[in-house]
Coordinates of C-alpha atoms and ligand atoms in Angstrom, one line a residue:
M1 CA 157.1 11.9 16.3
L2 CA 154.3 13.3 18.4
E3 CA 154.8 16.6 20.1
P4 CA 154.7 16.4 23.9
I5 CA 151.3 17.4 25.3
M6 CA 152.4 18.1 28.9
T7 CA 155.3 20.2 30.2
D8 CA 158.1 18.1 31.8
G9 CA 156.8 19.2 35.2
E10 CA 153.3 18.1 34.5
C11 CA 154.6 14.8 33.1
S12 CA 156.6 14.0 36.2
T13 CA 153.8 15.1 38.5
L14 CA 151.3 12.9 36.7
R15 CA 153.8 9.9 36.7
S16 CA 154.2 10.2 40.4
L17 CA 150.5 10.5 41.0
L18 CA 149.8 7.4 38.8
E19 CA 152.6 5.3 40.3
N20 CA 152.4 6.3 43.9
T21 CA 148.7 6.5 44.7
Q22 CA 146.7 3.6 46.0
T23 CA 143.0 4.2 45.6
V24 CA 142.2 5.6 42.2
V25 CA 138.7 6.5 40.8
L26 CA 138.1 7.1 37.1
C27 CA 135.0 8.9 36.1
C28 CA 133.3 10.5 33.1
H29 CA 130.2 12.6 32.2
Q30 CA 126.6 11.5 32.4
N31 CA 125.0 9.8 29.3
P32 CA 128.5 8.5 28.6
D33 CA 129.5 8.1 24.9
G34 CA 132.2 6.2 23.1
D35 CA 134.8 8.8 23.9
A36 CA 133.9 8.9 27.6
L37 CA 133.9 5.1 28.0
G38 CA 136.8 4.5 25.7
S39 CA 139.0 7.1 27.6
M40 CA 138.0 5.6 30.9
L41 CA 138.6 1.9 30.0
A42 CA 141.9 2.7 28.4
M43 CA 143.0 4.7 31.5
G44 CA 141.8 1.7 33.6
E45 CA 144.1 -0.5 31.6
V46 CA 147.1 1.8 32.2
L47 CA 146.5 1.6 36.0
R48 CA 146.2 -2.2 35.8
Y49 CA 149.5 -2.2 34.0
L50 CA 150.8 -0.2 37.0
G51 CA 149.5 -2.8 39.4
K52 CA 146.3 -1.1 40.6
E53 CA 142.7 -1.9 40.2
P54 CA 140.9 1.5 39.8
L55 CA 137.2 2.1 40.5
M56 CA 135.7 3.1 37.1
V57 CA 132.4 5.0 37.6
V58 CA 129.8 6.0 35.1
P59 CA 127.1 8.4 36.4
D60 CA 124.3 6.4 34.7
Q61 CA 123.4 4.0 31.9
Y62 CA 125.6 3.7 28.8
P63 CA 124.4 2.8 25.4
D64 CA 124.1 -0.8 24.2
Y65 CA 126.5 -0.3 21.3
L66 CA 129.3 0.1 23.7
H67 CA 128.8 -3.1 25.7
W68 CA 131.4 -4.9 23.7
L69 CA 134.2 -2.7 25.1
P70 CA 136.7 -4.8 27.0
N71 CA 136.4 -4.6 30.8
S72 CA 133.1 -2.7 30.5
E73 CA 131.6 -5.3 32.9
K74 CA 133.9 -3.7 35.6
L75 CA 132.1 -0.3 35.3
V76 CA 130.1 0.8 38.3
R77 CA 127.0 2.9 37.8
Y78 CA 126.7 5.7 40.3
D79 CA 122.9 5.8 40.0
K80 CA 122.8 2.2 41.1
R81 CA 125.4 2.2 43.8
P82 CA 125.8 5.7 45.1
E83 CA 126.7 4.8 48.7
Y84 CA 129.5 2.4 47.6
V85 CA 131.0 5.0 45.3
D86 CA 130.7 7.8 47.9
T87 CA 132.6 5.6 50.4
V88 CA 135.4 5.1 47.9
L89 CA 135.5 8.7 47.0
K90 CA 136.0 9.7 50.6
I91 CA 139.2 7.5 50.9
A92 CA 140.4 7.9 47.3
D93 CA 143.8 9.6 46.8
L94 CA 143.4 10.2 43.1
I95 CA 140.4 11.0 40.9
I96 CA 140.9 11.1 37.1
C97 CA 138.2 13.1 35.3
L98 CA 137.8 12.1 31.7
D99 CA 135.9 13.8 28.9
F100 CA 134.2 16.5 31.0
N101 CA 135.1 20.0 32.2
A102 CA 132.9 20.6 35.3
F103 CA 131.6 18.3 38.1
S104 CA 128.0 19.3 37.2
R105 CA 128.4 17.2 34.0
T106 CA 128.4 14.1 36.3
D107 CA 124.8 14.9 37.5
E108 CA 124.1 13.3 40.9
M109 CA 127.8 12.5 41.5
A110 CA 128.9 16.1 41.4
S111 CA 128.9 16.9 45.1
A112 CA 130.6 13.7 46.1
L113 CA 133.4 14.4 43.6
A114 CA 133.7 18.0 44.7
S115 CA 134.0 17.2 48.4
S116 CA 136.4 14.3 48.0
P117 CA 139.9 15.0 49.4
A118 CA 141.6 13.2 46.5
K119 CA 143.9 14.9 44.1
K120 CA 142.4 15.4 40.7
V121 CA 143.7 14.9 37.2
L122 CA 141.7 16.2 34.3
I123 CA 142.0 15.0 30.7
D124 CA 139.4 16.6 28.5
H125 CA 138.8 18.4 25.2
H126 CA 135.8 20.6 26.3
P127 CA 136.5 24.3 26.4
E128 CA 137.0 26.2 29.7
P129 CA 137.7 23.5 32.3
D130 CA 136.2 24.4 35.7
I131 CA 137.9 21.7 37.9
D132 CA 140.7 22.4 40.3
A133 CA 143.1 19.7 39.1
T134 CA 146.7 19.0 40.1
V135 CA 147.4 18.1 36.5
C136 CA 145.1 19.5 33.8
V137 CA 145.4 18.3 30.2
S138 CA 142.8 20.4 28.5
H139 CA 142.9 20.7 24.7
P140 CA 139.6 21.8 23.0
E141 CA 141.3 21.4 19.6
A142 CA 141.8 17.7 20.1
S143 CA 139.5 15.2 18.2
S144 CA 138.6 13.4 21.4
T145 CA 139.6 12.8 25.0
A146 CA 140.7 9.4 23.9
E147 CA 143.3 11.0 21.6
L148 CA 144.5 13.0 24.7
V149 CA 144.7 9.8 26.8
F150 CA 146.9 8.3 24.0
R151 CA 149.2 11.3 23.9
V152 CA 149.5 11.3 27.7
V153 CA 150.3 7.6 27.8
W154 CA 152.7 8.0 24.8
Q155 CA 154.6 10.8 26.6
L156 CA 154.7 8.8 29.9
G157 CA 156.3 6.0 27.9
Y158 CA 153.8 3.3 28.8
F159 CA 152.4 2.7 25.3
E160 CA 154.8 0.0 24.3
Q161 CA 153.8 -2.3 27.2
L162 CA 150.1 -1.9 26.7
G163 CA 148.0 -4.2 24.6
K164 CA 144.7 -4.3 22.6
H165 CA 142.6 -3.6 25.7
F166 CA 144.2 -0.2 25.7
A167 CA 144.3 0.4 22.0
G168 CA 140.7 -0.8 21.2
P169 CA 139.0 1.7 23.6
I170 CA 141.2 4.5 22.4
Y171 CA 140.3 3.8 18.8
C172 CA 136.6 3.6 19.7
G173 CA 136.8 7.0 21.5
M174 CA 138.5 8.7 18.6
M175 CA 136.3 7.1 16.0
T176 CA 133.0 8.0 17.7
D177 CA 133.9 11.6 18.5
T178 CA 134.8 12.2 14.9
G179 CA 131.8 10.4 13.3
G180 CA 134.1 7.7 12.0
F181 CA 136.8 10.2 11.1
T182 CA 134.4 12.4 9.0
Y183 CA 134.7 15.6 11.0
N184 CA 137.2 17.3 13.4
S185 CA 139.9 14.8 12.2
N186 CA 142.2 16.5 9.7
H187 CA 145.3 16.6 11.9
P188 CA 147.9 14.2 10.5
D189 CA 148.8 13.1 14.1
I190 CA 145.4 11.4 14.3
F191 CA 146.4 9.0 11.6
M192 CA 149.8 8.5 13.1
I193 CA 148.1 7.5 16.4
I194 CA 145.8 5.1 14.5
S195 CA 148.8 3.4 12.9
E196 CA 150.3 2.9 16.4
L197 CA 147.0 1.5 17.7
L198 CA 146.9 -0.9 14.8
T199 CA 150.2 -2.4 15.9
K200 CA 148.3 -3.8 18.9
N201 CA 146.2 -6.0 16.7
I202 CA 142.9 -4.3 17.1
D203 CA 140.3 -5.0 14.4
K204 CA 139.2 -1.5 13.5
D205 CA 136.6 -2.7 11.0
K206 CA 135.0 -4.8 13.7
I207 CA 135.0 -1.9 16.1
Y208 CA 133.2 0.2 13.4
R209 CA 130.6 -2.6 12.9
N210 CA 130.2 -3.0 16.7
V211 CA 129.4 0.7 17.1
Y212 CA 127.6 1.6 13.9
H213 CA 125.9 -1.6 12.8
N214 CA 124.5 -2.6 16.1
Y215 CA 120.9 -1.2 15.7
S216 CA 117.6 -2.9 16.2
E217 CA 115.0 -3.0 13.5
H218 CA 113.0 -0.5 15.6
R219 CA 115.9 2.0 15.5
L220 CA 116.0 1.8 11.7
R221 CA 112.3 2.4 11.4
L222 CA 112.5 5.2 13.9
V223 CA 115.0 7.0 11.6
G224 CA 112.7 6.5 8.7
H225 CA 109.8 7.9 10.6
V226 CA 111.7 11.0 11.8
L227 CA 113.1 11.8 8.3
C228 CA 109.8 11.2 6.6
N229 CA 107.3 12.8 9.2
R230 CA 109.1 14.9 11.7
L231 CA 111.9 16.7 9.9
V232 CA 111.2 20.4 9.3
V233 CA 113.7 22.1 6.9
D234 CA 114.0 25.9 6.8
E235 CA 115.5 26.0 3.3
E236 CA 116.0 29.8 3.3
R237 CA 118.0 29.7 6.5
H238 CA 119.9 26.5 5.8
A239 CA 118.7 24.9 9.0
A240 CA 116.5 22.0 10.1
F241 CA 115.0 20.5 13.2
Y242 CA 113.0 17.5 14.2
T243 CA 111.0 16.4 17.2
L244 CA 110.9 13.1 19.0
S245 CA 107.8 13.0 21.2
R246 CA 107.4 10.4 24.0
E247 CA 104.7 8.9 21.8
D248 CA 107.1 8.4 18.9
L249 CA 109.7 6.9 21.3
K250 CA 107.2 4.5 22.6
R251 CA 105.9 3.5 19.2
F252 CA 109.4 2.5 18.1
H253 CA 110.4 0.8 21.3
F254 CA 113.1 3.5 21.9
I255 CA 116.1 2.4 24.0
K256 CA 119.0 4.6 25.0
G257 CA 121.4 5.1 22.0
D258 CA 118.6 4.7 19.4
A259 CA 118.8 8.4 18.6
E260 CA 122.6 8.3 18.2
G261 CA 123.8 10.0 15.0
L262 CA 120.3 10.9 13.9
V263 CA 120.9 14.6 14.4
N264 CA 123.8 14.5 11.9
M265 CA 121.5 13.2 9.1
P266 CA 119.8 16.4 8.1
L267 CA 123.3 17.8 7.4
Q268 CA 123.4 15.5 4.4
I269 CA 121.1 18.0 2.7
K270 CA 123.2 20.2 0.3
G271 CA 124.0 23.6 1.9
L272 CA 122.5 22.8 5.3
K273 CA 124.5 24.3 8.1
L274 CA 122.5 23.6 11.3
S275 CA 120.5 20.7 12.6
I276 CA 118.7 20.5 15.9
S277 CA 117.0 17.6 17.6
L278 CA 114.3 18.0 20.2
R279 CA 113.7 14.8 22.2
E280 CA 111.1 14.5 25.0
D281 CA 112.4 12.8 28.1
T282 CA 111.0 9.3 28.4
D283 CA 110.0 9.8 32.1
R284 CA 110.2 13.4 33.1
D285 CA 107.5 15.9 32.1
N286 CA 108.6 19.2 30.6
T287 CA 112.1 18.0 29.9
I288 CA 113.4 18.3 26.3
W289 CA 116.9 17.1 25.4
V290 CA 118.4 19.3 22.7
S291 CA 121.1 18.2 20.4
L292 CA 122.8 20.5 17.8
R293 CA 125.1 19.9 15.0
S294 CA 126.6 22.3 12.4
V295 CA 129.2 22.4 9.6
D296 CA 132.1 24.6 8.8
D297 CA 132.5 27.6 11.1
F298 CA 128.8 27.9 12.2
P299 CA 129.0 27.9 16.0
C300 CA 126.2 25.7 17.2
N301 CA 127.6 26.0 20.8
E302 CA 126.6 29.7 20.7
V303 CA 123.0 28.7 19.7
A304 CA 123.0 26.1 22.5
A305 CA 124.2 28.6 25.1
R306 CA 121.8 31.4 24.1
F307 CA 118.6 29.3 23.6
F308 CA 119.0 25.9 25.1
N309 CA 120.8 26.2 28.5
G310 CA 123.7 24.3 27.0
G311 CA 127.0 24.5 25.2
G312 CA 129.7 22.3 23.8
H313 CA 131.9 22.3 20.7
L314 CA 131.7 24.5 17.7
N315 CA 130.1 21.8 15.6
A316 CA 128.5 19.6 18.2
S317 CA 126.6 20.8 21.2
G318 CA 123.7 19.9 23.5
G319 CA 121.3 21.5 25.9
R320 CA 118.1 21.0 27.8
L321 CA 114.8 22.8 28.0
N322 CA 112.2 22.7 30.8
C323 CA 109.0 23.2 28.7
S324 CA 106.7 21.3 26.4
L325 CA 107.7 20.0 23.0
D326 CA 105.5 22.6 21.2
E327 CA 107.2 25.4 23.2
A328 CA 110.6 24.0 22.4
V329 CA 109.7 24.1 18.6
E330 CA 108.9 27.8 19.0
I331 CA 112.3 28.4 20.7
V332 CA 114.1 26.6 17.8
K333 CA 112.3 28.9 15.3
Q334 CA 113.4 32.0 17.2
A335 CA 117.0 30.6 17.2
F336 CA 116.9 30.2 13.4
I337 CA 115.8 33.8 13.1
A338 CA 118.3 35.1 15.6
F339 CA 121.1 33.5 13.7
E340 CA 119.8 33.9 10.2
D341 CA 122.6 36.3 9.1
T342 CA 125.3 33.7 9.9
L343 CA 123.2 30.9 8.5
K344 CA 122.5 32.5 5.1
Ligands
LIG401 MN1 134.6 13.6 23.9

């Protein structure tokens, strides 16, 4: 039913890597999201099925709404235990890179990954992979890395033997990277995969609630505050932005994950094509985290690359500025003007 995603050669190379290596490290990008963690935990389950206990490393903290994921207590944070992870990376025979396309996306962990003698496998859906991998499964058109992990496992023939601790994280990754299957999810295969996952007795409604109905009262009030007081809509250019200052974050007891999904909300305005979030870092001065979302064929990744030192997908991108919030607002206004022909 599903088209193979790897060539026969890639498939047998990957099988032999997975079955014949001893020390395996799984890793994902910094600020891990549902897709990064879901892909990693599902892959961890595959290796456990093959009789190995992989080291699963996240570069830094992951959001509270993902703590329910099975086996997440086994995740090791690189920012907390760098020496330990470095030691394992030096003796590892295999590193599986999930949901990122360049080592720099793992922040502090990048040099240890690059210098490790281990063979690398890349499974990812970000464009232009820049990692020298023995097996590279890179498909920017895929809904999520979790979908790719499913397809890889399906082709390897492992799926039947796996259970809900594989299926749940895969569903979580696919769901979160498509906004609950509301964008980038029109391919019929996606729903074939979901129907296979459901045979493993996952509770998809519970997974939805775990992820999307897991907010504090503060988060809800922060959303109200942003939409009411911080959102600036450029009606003429079909674009909007908002700011989240450190003061705002403090006032609403901001914790990691509280801004999740907020940047999509302005796109609920009829005709709006581009939404940009500017968030001041909670600790570092002059660091603004930029998040961009767009609809249809408007390329927010081009805006991210040209104005915000970033990049990403056509409809979902990110970036970072080293300046004040006021200066960042000026840059957003310039970006709206620069892209006005495409926006109008
Ligand atoms: Mn992803």
